[in-house]
Amino acid sequence: MKFDNIIIGGGLSGLTCGIKLAEQGKKCAIVSSGQSAIHFFSGSFDLLGKIDGQDVKNPLEAIKILPDTHPYQRVGIENISRLVVEAPRLLDRAGLNFFGKADENHFVLTPMGIMKPTWLTIDDFTRFEQNDAFPWKKAVILNFSGFLDFHTLFVQDGLKKYNVDTQIKNFAMKEFEAIRRNPSEMRSTNIAKVFDSGDAFDEFAQKVNQLSEGFEVVLLPAVFGLFTKSVALNLKAKVNKPVVLLPAIPPSVPGIRSQILLRKRFEELGGTYFLGDIVEQGTFKNNRLVAVQTNNHGDIKLEAEQFVLASGSFYSKGIVATREKLYEPILGLDIDGDTDSEKWLDEKFFNDQPYMHYGVKTDSGFHALKNGKPIENLFAAGSVLGGANALKEGSGAGISLLTSLHVAEQILK
């Protein structure tokens, strides 16, 4: 099978790149092994949240002081300034409505009850302009009886810092009895499916109104709208008080919805999405990658003019570390990381861990290197790149979105 572009990895980075290319008429395929980091989506996409442990107010300005090896610096400040405008527009065309500004972080309330700086927040969630106060002084935290993935006590403890008087209330509904009998079934996605069917929605909204009497605001786990955002919007319309949704333990309902909508957009543009398939090896010729072989396609090779590696970092096994070595498992690409395993970790757990900066080595044009040489038609994008500790910085989604758009532009030139 022949394509213009083949992307290895079907998460945020791979889908963003695929949509950008497909919008320009390219025949694209994405090979996705399955669950991606979008399923851990907290409701927001960070651009740059912290530097040296301090909150960043203006990410576009703060990016300028990052080291030259950082993916943002390699994309280029001028390109970043343009791509931060394009990214939310691409998401909007996929049916995902995000709000935020690249030159001014806003804040979102986390499941730990603390305010976190971020760039773009999906419209399910509430955005706050400051991190030293909570707009309401009397809040009720509601949870479904038997739902263990929403830690109400953490939220309550966090809100104490803002002098918020909170009360926790658990409630039961007959529509959830079947899944509540088995704790493994009482998960956010299964709760969301009940609401998507419409059977419990009106009764639930009524119950929320009853339980929130005497309070200024209602806090709920984000378990609404697995397949459509209208469920969360309708809930806010039917509840008499402001509703603040908080992420629960993954899988994330808004995250899965985002994955579904991005994939739908890609396929509507003519893209081919190979779900549950794994690239096992590539065929190289004259310093070019000419084809890849996958587990599901056996001897049938997938050929393309250009390839993009968006396989993720350690979490998704885009990079693998053993006791002996650090390596990229699909194509045997060079890794930008220390060969001495004793230097991978800092003994102080909460310090900036060296291994978090490791990734596939590329040239200035994001061509992946193999045996020290850049592969002419193979690009790397997203968290498979090195040079940043996305967890410490709060930059993971931004790196995925912006490097993918940048790589797509290099391919389209």
GROMACS .gro file of C-alpha atoms in nm:
model
  413
    1MET     CA    1   0.000   0.000   0.000
    2LYS     CA    2   0.130   0.341  -0.097
    3PHE     CA    3   0.071   0.677   0.070
    4ASP     CA    4   0.214   1.025   0.050
    5ASN     CA    5   0.280   1.025   0.426
    6ILE     CA    6   0.282   0.759   0.696
    7ILE     CA    7   0.273   0.864   1.061
    8ILE     CA    8   0.380   0.619   1.331
    9GLY     CA    9   0.174   0.699   1.639
   10GLY     CA   10  -0.193   0.791   1.673
   11GLY     CA   11  -0.194   1.024   1.972
   12LEU     CA   12  -0.220   1.402   1.983
   13SER     CA   13   0.104   1.455   1.791
   14GLY     CA   14   0.033   1.202   1.518
   15LEU     CA   15  -0.327   1.311   1.467
   16THR     CA   16  -0.234   1.680   1.457
   17CYS     CA   17   0.031   1.616   1.194
   18GLY     CA   18  -0.201   1.387   0.996
   19ILE     CA   19  -0.487   1.637   0.995
   20LYS     CA   20  -0.259   1.921   0.884
   21LEU     CA   21  -0.124   1.713   0.595
   22ALA     CA   22  -0.464   1.574   0.496
   23GLU     CA   23  -0.612   1.924   0.491
   24GLN     CA   24  -0.359   2.002   0.219
   25GLY     CA   25  -0.472   1.704   0.011
   26LYS     CA   26  -0.202   1.457   0.110
   27LYS     CA   27  -0.286   1.087   0.119
   28CYS     CA   28  -0.197   0.993   0.477
   29ALA     CA   29  -0.198   0.687   0.699
   30ILE     CA   30  -0.156   0.671   1.075
   31VAL     CA   31  -0.042   0.349   1.242
   32SER     CA   32  -0.163   0.349   1.602
   33SER     CA   33  -0.088   0.077   1.856
   34GLY     CA   34  -0.390   0.175   2.067
   35GLN     CA   35  -0.437   0.386   2.378
   36SER     CA   36  -0.251   0.717   2.374
   37ALA     CA   37  -0.169   0.984   2.630
   38ILE     CA   38  -0.487   1.171   2.529
   39HIS     CA   39  -0.673   0.915   2.742
   40PHE     CA   40  -0.498   1.079   3.041
   41PHE     CA   41  -0.616   1.425   2.931
   42SER     CA   42  -0.680   1.664   3.220
   43GLY     CA   43  -0.894   1.902   3.017
   44SER     CA   44  -0.614   2.146   2.930
   45PHE     CA   45  -0.322   2.168   2.691
   46ASP     CA   46  -0.014   2.329   2.845
   47LEU     CA   47   0.229   2.543   2.646
   48LEU     CA   48   0.472   2.633   2.924
   49GLY     CA   49   0.352   2.632   3.282
   50LYS     CA   50   0.666   2.653   3.493
   51ILE     CA   51   1.034   2.742   3.476
   52ASP     CA   52   1.253   2.647   3.771
   53GLY     CA   53   0.940   2.567   3.970
   54GLN     CA   54   0.788   2.915   3.923
   55ASP     CA   55   0.459   2.975   3.743
   56VAL     CA   56   0.492   3.125   3.397
   57LYS     CA   57   0.262   3.418   3.321
   58ASN     CA   58   0.350   3.473   2.955
   59PRO     CA   59   0.459   3.149   2.783
   60LEU     CA   60   0.562   3.319   2.457
   61GLU     CA   61   0.805   3.543   2.643
   62ALA     CA   62   0.930   3.265   2.873
   63ILE     CA   63   1.004   3.036   2.578
   64LYS     CA   64   1.278   3.276   2.471
   65ILE     CA   65   1.494   3.188   2.772
   66LEU     CA   66   1.472   2.811   2.729
   67PRO     CA   67   1.794   2.632   2.628
   68ASP     CA   68   1.878   2.599   2.259
   69THR     CA   69   1.821   2.223   2.278
   70HIS     CA   70   1.455   2.265   2.375
   71PRO     CA   71   1.205   2.165   2.100
   72TYR     CA   72   1.046   2.512   2.111
   73GLN     CA   73   1.377   2.683   2.042
   74ARG     CA   74   1.443   2.442   1.758
   75VAL     CA   75   1.106   2.517   1.602
   76GLY     CA   76   1.194   2.886   1.632
   77ILE     CA   77   1.026   3.167   1.824
   78GLU     CA   78   0.873   3.324   1.511
   79ASN     CA   79   0.727   2.990   1.406
   80ILE     CA   80   0.597   2.924   1.757
   81SER     CA   81   0.420   3.262   1.761
   82ARG     CA   82   0.239   3.167   1.441
   83LEU     CA   83   0.167   2.804   1.527
   84VAL     CA   84   0.007   2.886   1.866
   85VAL     CA   85  -0.263   3.062   1.665
   86GLU     CA   86  -0.302   2.780   1.415
   87ALA     CA   87  -0.322   2.496   1.670
   88PRO     CA   88  -0.654   2.592   1.836
   89ARG     CA   89  -0.803   2.659   1.493
   90LEU     CA   90  -0.713   2.307   1.383
   91LEU     CA   91  -0.870   2.169   1.702
   92ASP     CA   92  -1.182   2.379   1.640
   93ARG     CA   93  -1.219   2.235   1.288
   94ALA     CA   94  -1.224   1.892   1.453
   95GLY     CA   95  -1.511   2.000   1.679
   96LEU     CA   96  -1.298   2.068   1.986
   97ASN     CA   97  -1.353   2.410   2.139
   98PHE     CA   98  -1.057   2.529   2.343
   99PHE     CA   99  -1.007   2.871   2.499
  100GLY     CA  100  -0.689   3.043   2.608
  101LYS     CA  101  -0.406   3.273   2.502
  102ALA     CA  102  -0.043   3.187   2.435
  103ASP     CA  103   0.079   3.515   2.582
  104GLU     CA  104  -0.113   3.480   2.909
  105ASN     CA  105  -0.166   3.157   3.101
  106HIS     CA  106  -0.494   3.110   3.282
  107PHE     CA  107  -0.552   2.862   3.566
  108VAL     CA  108  -0.753   2.545   3.613
  109LEU     CA  109  -0.844   2.365   3.934
  110THR     CA  110  -0.677   2.025   3.955
  111PRO     CA  111  -0.811   1.709   4.128
  112MET     CA  112  -0.573   1.798   4.413
  113GLY     CA  113  -0.758   2.124   4.469
  114ILE     CA  114  -0.474   2.348   4.349
  115MET     CA  115  -0.461   2.601   4.067
  116LYS     CA  116  -0.240   2.508   3.773
  117PRO     CA  117  -0.129   2.745   3.495
  118THR     CA  118  -0.219   2.636   3.143
  119TRP     CA  119  -0.263   2.751   2.782
  120LEU     CA  120  -0.580   2.600   2.630
  121THR     CA  121  -0.876   2.457   2.819
  122ILE     CA  122  -1.163   2.266   2.664
  123ASP     CA  123  -1.504   2.423   2.718
  124ASP     CA  124  -1.620   2.151   2.960
  125PHE     CA  125  -1.393   2.297   3.225
  126THR     CA  126  -1.381   2.624   3.418
  127ARG     CA  127  -1.099   2.873   3.359
  128PHE     CA  128  -0.972   3.102   3.637
  129GLU     CA  129  -0.778   3.425   3.592
  130GLN     CA  130  -0.584   3.404   3.921
  131ASN     CA  131  -0.433   3.130   4.132
  132ASP     CA  132  -0.454   3.288   4.477
  133ALA     CA  133  -0.832   3.287   4.521
  134PHE     CA  134  -1.143   3.083   4.446
  135PRO     CA  135  -1.446   3.285   4.327
  136TRP     CA  136  -1.692   3.111   4.562
  137LYS     CA  137  -1.673   3.071   4.939
  138LYS     CA  138  -1.922   2.791   4.991
  139ALA     CA  139  -1.892   2.480   4.773
  140VAL     CA  140  -2.044   2.133   4.762
  141ILE     CA  141  -1.836   1.848   4.623
  142LEU     CA  142  -2.062   1.576   4.483
  143ASN     CA  143  -1.963   1.222   4.395
  144PHE     CA  144  -2.133   0.902   4.288
  145SER     CA  145  -2.150   0.636   4.558
  146GLY     CA  146  -1.891   0.371   4.478
  147PHE     CA  147  -1.694   0.587   4.234
  148LEU     CA  148  -1.339   0.560   4.368
  149ASP     CA  149  -1.162   0.753   4.092
  150PHE     CA  150  -1.258   1.098   4.223
  151HIS     CA  151  -1.076   1.187   4.543
  152THR     CA  152  -1.306   1.436   4.710
  153LEU     CA  153  -1.092   1.475   5.024
  154PHE     CA  154  -0.796   1.598   4.817
  155VAL     CA  155  -1.020   1.859   4.655
  156GLN     CA  156  -1.155   1.964   4.994
  157ASP     CA  157  -0.808   1.995   5.147
  158GLY     CA  158  -0.685   2.198   4.851
  159LEU     CA  159  -0.974   2.443   4.871
  160LYS     CA  160  -0.901   2.512   5.237
  161LYS     CA  161  -0.608   2.726   5.122
  162TYR     CA  162  -0.859   2.956   4.956
  163ASN     CA  163  -1.078   2.974   5.268
  164VAL     CA  164  -1.360   2.788   5.096
  165ASP     CA  165  -1.622   2.622   5.316
  166THR     CA  166  -1.679   2.283   5.150
  167GLN     CA  167  -1.902   1.985   5.211
  168ILE     CA  168  -1.875   1.642   5.049
  169LYS     CA  169  -2.190   1.455   4.954
  170ASN     CA  170  -2.216   1.111   4.796
  171PHE     CA  171  -2.535   0.999   4.627
  172ALA     CA  172  -2.675   0.690   4.456
  173MET     CA  173  -2.906   0.644   4.159
  174LYS     CA  174  -3.074   0.325   4.042
  175GLU     CA  175  -2.929   0.368   3.689
  176PHE     CA  176  -2.580   0.309   3.829
  177GLU     CA  177  -2.657   0.012   4.056
  178ALA     CA  178  -2.554  -0.248   3.798
  179ILE     CA  179  -2.205  -0.106   3.748
  180ARG     CA  180  -2.167  -0.008   4.116
  181ARG     CA  181  -2.181  -0.374   4.227
  182ASN     CA  182  -1.843  -0.427   4.064
  183PRO     CA  183  -1.581  -0.161   4.152
  184SER     CA  184  -1.390  -0.232   3.830
  185GLU     CA  185  -1.701  -0.131   3.632
  186MET     CA  186  -1.763   0.191   3.824
  187ARG     CA  187  -1.533   0.390   3.598
  188SER     CA  188  -1.573   0.731   3.441
  189THR     CA  189  -1.635   0.595   3.091
  190ASN     CA  190  -1.913   0.362   3.207
  191ILE     CA  191  -2.081   0.642   3.401
  192ALA     CA  192  -2.057   0.863   3.093
  193LYS     CA  193  -2.224   0.599   2.876
  194VAL     CA  194  -2.527   0.602   3.105
  195PHE     CA  195  -2.559   0.979   3.064
  196ASP     CA  196  -2.499   0.956   2.689
  197SER     CA  197  -2.800   0.724   2.663
  198GLY     CA  198  -3.012   0.997   2.824
  199ASP     CA  199  -3.179   0.769   3.079
  200ALA     CA  200  -3.039   0.932   3.393
  201PHE     CA  201  -2.970   1.288   3.286
  202ASP     CA  202  -3.281   1.474   3.403
  203GLU     CA  203  -3.301   1.286   3.733
  204PHE     CA  204  -2.932   1.358   3.795
  205ALA     CA  205  -2.971   1.731   3.727
  206GLN     CA  206  -3.264   1.741   3.970
  207LYS     CA  207  -3.061   1.563   4.236
  208VAL     CA  208  -2.771   1.805   4.191
  209ASN     CA  209  -3.006   2.099   4.237
  210GLN     CA  210  -3.142   1.947   4.558
  211LEU     CA  211  -2.799   1.864   4.702
  212SER     CA  212  -2.655   2.205   4.616
  213GLU     CA  213  -2.915   2.409   4.801
  214GLY     CA  214  -2.740   2.655   5.029
  215PHE     CA  215  -2.413   2.642   4.834
  216GLU     CA  216  -2.265   2.883   4.580
  217VAL     CA  217  -2.101   2.632   4.346
  218VAL     CA  218  -2.108   2.260   4.262
  219LEU     CA  219  -1.793   2.054   4.202
  220LEU     CA  220  -1.834   1.727   4.008
  221PRO     CA  221  -1.607   1.471   3.841
  222ALA     CA  222  -1.578   1.514   3.463
  223VAL     CA  223  -1.776   1.206   3.360
  224PHE     CA  224  -2.009   1.370   3.107
  225GLY     CA  225  -2.006   1.351   2.729
  226LEU     CA  226  -1.807   1.051   2.614
  227PHE     CA  227  -1.927   1.087   2.256
  228THR     CA  228  -2.068   1.440   2.256
  229LYS     CA  229  -1.984   1.756   2.449
  230SER     CA  230  -2.353   1.853   2.464
  231VAL     CA  231  -2.406   1.641   2.777
  232ALA     CA  232  -2.169   1.857   2.985
  233LEU     CA  233  -2.312   2.176   2.838
  234ASN     CA  234  -2.671   2.067   2.902
  235LEU     CA  235  -2.586   1.976   3.261
  236LYS     CA  236  -2.453   2.326   3.327
  237ALA     CA  237  -2.769   2.470   3.175
  238LYS     CA  238  -3.000   2.260   3.394
  239VAL     CA  239  -2.818   2.307   3.726
  240ASN     CA  240  -2.913   2.623   3.915
  241LYS     CA  241  -2.560   2.689   4.045
  242PRO     CA  242  -2.226   2.725   3.863
  243VAL     CA  243  -2.077   2.381   3.791
  244VAL     CA  244  -1.702   2.318   3.807
  245LEU     CA  245  -1.594   1.986   3.656
  246LEU     CA  246  -1.270   1.827   3.775
  247PRO     CA  247  -1.069   1.550   3.607
  248ALA     CA  248  -1.097   1.203   3.758
  249ILE     CA  249  -0.841   0.923   3.746
  250PRO     CA  250  -0.798   0.809   3.382
  251PRO     CA  251  -0.941   0.705   3.148
  252SER     CA  252  -1.048   1.062   3.084
  253VAL     CA  253  -1.397   1.111   2.937
  254PRO     CA  254  -1.316   1.443   2.762
  255GLY     CA  255  -0.984   1.290   2.656
  256ILE     CA  256  -1.144   0.993   2.484
  257ARG     CA  257  -1.396   1.225   2.320
  258SER     CA  258  -1.107   1.440   2.194
  259GLN     CA  259  -0.934   1.133   2.049
  260ILE     CA  260  -1.256   1.025   1.878
  261LEU     CA  261  -1.315   1.368   1.723
  262LEU     CA  262  -0.956   1.410   1.605
  263ARG     CA  263  -0.959   1.067   1.445
  264LYS     CA  264  -1.298   1.140   1.285
  265ARG     CA  265  -1.164   1.463   1.139
  266PHE     CA  266  -0.858   1.283   1.000
  267GLU     CA  267  -1.068   1.011   0.839
  268GLU     CA  268  -1.322   1.257   0.697
  269LEU     CA  269  -1.029   1.424   0.519
  270GLY     CA  270  -0.946   1.091   0.356
  271GLY     CA  271  -0.687   0.966   0.604
  272THR     CA  272  -0.643   0.597   0.685
  273TYR     CA  273  -0.616   0.509   1.053
  274PHE     CA  274  -0.473   0.166   1.133
  275LEU     CA  275  -0.585   0.110   1.492
  276GLY     CA  276  -0.431  -0.164   1.703
  277ASP     CA  277  -0.137  -0.211   1.469
  278ILE     CA  278   0.234  -0.191   1.550
  279VAL     CA  279   0.520  -0.098   1.318
  280GLU     CA  280   0.777  -0.374   1.357
  281GLN     CA  281   1.053  -0.262   1.124
  282GLY     CA  282   1.146  -0.031   0.840
  283THR     CA  283   1.323  -0.072   0.508
  284PHE     CA  284   1.597   0.183   0.440
  285LYS     CA  285   1.754   0.256   0.103
  286ASN     CA  286   1.998   0.532   0.005
  287ASN     CA  287   1.951   0.708   0.337
  288ARG     CA  288   1.572   0.706   0.302
  289LEU     CA  289   1.298   0.510   0.473
  290VAL     CA  290   1.102   0.354   0.187
  291ALA     CA  291   0.856   0.127   0.368
  292VAL     CA  292   0.748  -0.010   0.705
  293GLN     CA  293   0.609  -0.347   0.802
  294THR     CA  294   0.342  -0.383   1.067
  295ASN     CA  295   0.217  -0.666   1.282
  296ASN     CA  296  -0.130  -0.676   1.126
  297HIS     CA  297  -0.021  -0.644   0.764
  298GLY     CA  298   0.243  -0.915   0.767
  299ASP     CA  299   0.435  -0.921   0.438
  300ILE     CA  300   0.236  -0.628   0.295
  301LYS     CA  301   0.460  -0.323   0.321
  302LEU     CA  302   0.331   0.028   0.376
  303GLU     CA  303   0.520   0.266   0.147
  304ALA     CA  304   0.536   0.645   0.151
  305GLU     CA  305   0.731   0.946   0.031
  306GLN     CA  306   0.761   1.089   0.381
  307PHE     CA  307   0.736   0.937   0.729
  308VAL     CA  308   0.679   1.092   1.072
  309LEU     CA  309   0.771   0.921   1.398
  310ALA     CA  310   0.526   1.036   1.666
  311SER     CA  311   0.541   0.727   1.885
  312GLY     CA  312   0.574   0.906   2.218
  313SER     CA  313   0.825   0.871   2.497
  314PHE     CA  314   0.876   0.612   2.771
  315TYR     CA  315   0.507   0.590   2.864
  316SER     CA  316   0.399   0.469   2.520
  317LYS     CA  317   0.724   0.278   2.459
  318GLY     CA  318   0.841   0.514   2.188
  319ILE     CA  319   1.166   0.502   2.383
  320VAL     CA  320   1.272   0.202   2.590
  321ALA     CA  321   1.522   0.177   2.874
  322THR     CA  322   1.665  -0.149   3.008
  323ARG     CA  323   1.940  -0.204   3.261
  324GLU     CA  324   2.189  -0.213   2.976
  325LYS     CA  325   2.075   0.044   2.722
  326LEU     CA  326   1.844   0.319   2.605
  327TYR     CA  327   1.697   0.274   2.258
  328GLU     CA  328   1.427   0.356   2.003
  329PRO     CA  329   1.259   0.018   1.943
  330ILE     CA  330   1.096   0.055   1.600
  331LEU     CA  331   1.356   0.185   1.357
  332GLY     CA  332   1.675   0.175   1.564
  333LEU     CA  333   1.720   0.553   1.560
  334ASP     CA  334   1.984   0.741   1.756
  335ILE     CA  335   1.894   0.854   2.107
  336ASP     CA  336   2.000   1.186   2.254
  337GLY     CA  337   2.075   1.063   2.605
  338ASP     CA  338   2.355   0.947   2.831
  339THR     CA  339   2.484   0.597   2.759
  340ASP     CA  340   2.580   0.551   3.125
  341SER     CA  341   2.265   0.420   3.299
  342GLU     CA  342   2.390   0.545   3.635
  343LYS     CA  343   2.342   0.900   3.509
  344TRP     CA  344   1.979   0.852   3.402
  345LEU     CA  345   1.837   0.920   3.747
  346ASP     CA  346   1.877   1.173   4.023
  347GLU     CA  347   1.862   1.003   4.364
  348LYS     CA  348   1.623   1.276   4.483
  349PHE     CA  349   1.290   1.170   4.339
  350PHE     CA  350   1.136   1.516   4.296
  351ASN     CA  351   1.440   1.665   4.125
  352ASP     CA  352   1.457   1.718   3.750
  353GLN     CA  353   1.529   1.364   3.633
  354PRO     CA  354   1.787   1.349   3.349
  355TYR     CA  355   1.608   1.069   3.161
  356MET     CA  356   1.303   1.292   3.113
  357HIS     CA  357   1.511   1.501   2.869
  358TYR     CA  358   1.605   1.203   2.650
  359GLY     CA  359   1.459   1.144   2.307
  360VAL     CA  360   1.525   1.062   1.944
  361LYS     CA  361   1.814   1.263   1.804
  362THR     CA  362   1.731   1.490   1.510
  363ASP     CA  363   1.895   1.757   1.298
  364SER     CA  364   1.776   2.119   1.290
  365GLY     CA  365   1.498   2.023   1.048
  366PHE     CA  366   1.366   1.748   1.279
  367HIS     CA  367   1.494   1.470   1.052
  368ALA     CA  368   1.562   1.165   1.269
  369LEU     CA  369   1.922   1.043   1.289
  370LYS     CA  370   2.031   0.684   1.239
  371ASN     CA  371   2.398   0.593   1.289
  372GLY     CA  372   2.478   0.962   1.303
  373LYS     CA  373   2.315   1.052   0.971
  374PRO     CA  374   1.980   1.227   0.919
  375ILE     CA  375   1.723   1.021   0.730
  376GLU     CA  376   1.608   1.243   0.443
  377ASN     CA  377   1.237   1.159   0.460
  378LEU     CA  378   1.189   1.063   0.826
  379PHE     CA  379   1.084   1.327   1.078
  380ALA     CA  380   1.030   1.305   1.454
  381ALA     CA  381   0.766   1.503   1.642
  382GLY     CA  382   0.602   1.520   1.983
  383SER     CA  383   0.722   1.360   2.303
  384VAL     CA  384   0.959   1.123   2.124
  385LEU     CA  385   1.186   1.427   2.092
  386GLY     CA  386   1.441   1.507   2.360
  387GLY     CA  387   1.544   1.835   2.515
  388ALA     CA  388   1.258   1.902   2.757
  389ASN     CA  389   1.113   1.774   3.082
  390ALA     CA  390   0.749   1.819   2.985
  391LEU     CA  391   0.625   1.706   3.326
  392LYS     CA  392   0.825   1.966   3.519
  393GLU     CA  393   0.769   2.242   3.266
  394GLY     CA  394   0.404   2.181   3.186
  395SER     CA  395   0.485   2.178   2.815
  396GLY     CA  396   0.390   1.831   2.690
  397ALA     CA  397   0.080   1.911   2.486
  398GLY     CA  398   0.237   2.225   2.343
  399ILE     CA  399   0.541   2.031   2.225
  400SER     CA  400   0.316   1.766   2.069
  401LEU     CA  401   0.095   2.018   1.889
  402LEU     CA  402   0.358   2.266   1.772
  403THR     CA  403   0.637   2.031   1.665
  404SER     CA  404   0.383   1.825   1.471
  405LEU     CA  405   0.250   2.130   1.289
  406HIS     CA  406   0.607   2.243   1.222
  407VAL     CA  407   0.706   1.904   1.082
  408ALA     CA  408   0.394   1.900   0.862
  409GLU     CA  409   0.500   2.237   0.722
  410GLN     CA  410   0.847   2.100   0.642
  411ILE     CA  411   0.688   1.813   0.453
  412LEU     CA  412   0.455   2.044   0.261
  413LYS     CA  413   0.734   2.277   0.143
   0.00000   0.00000   0.00000
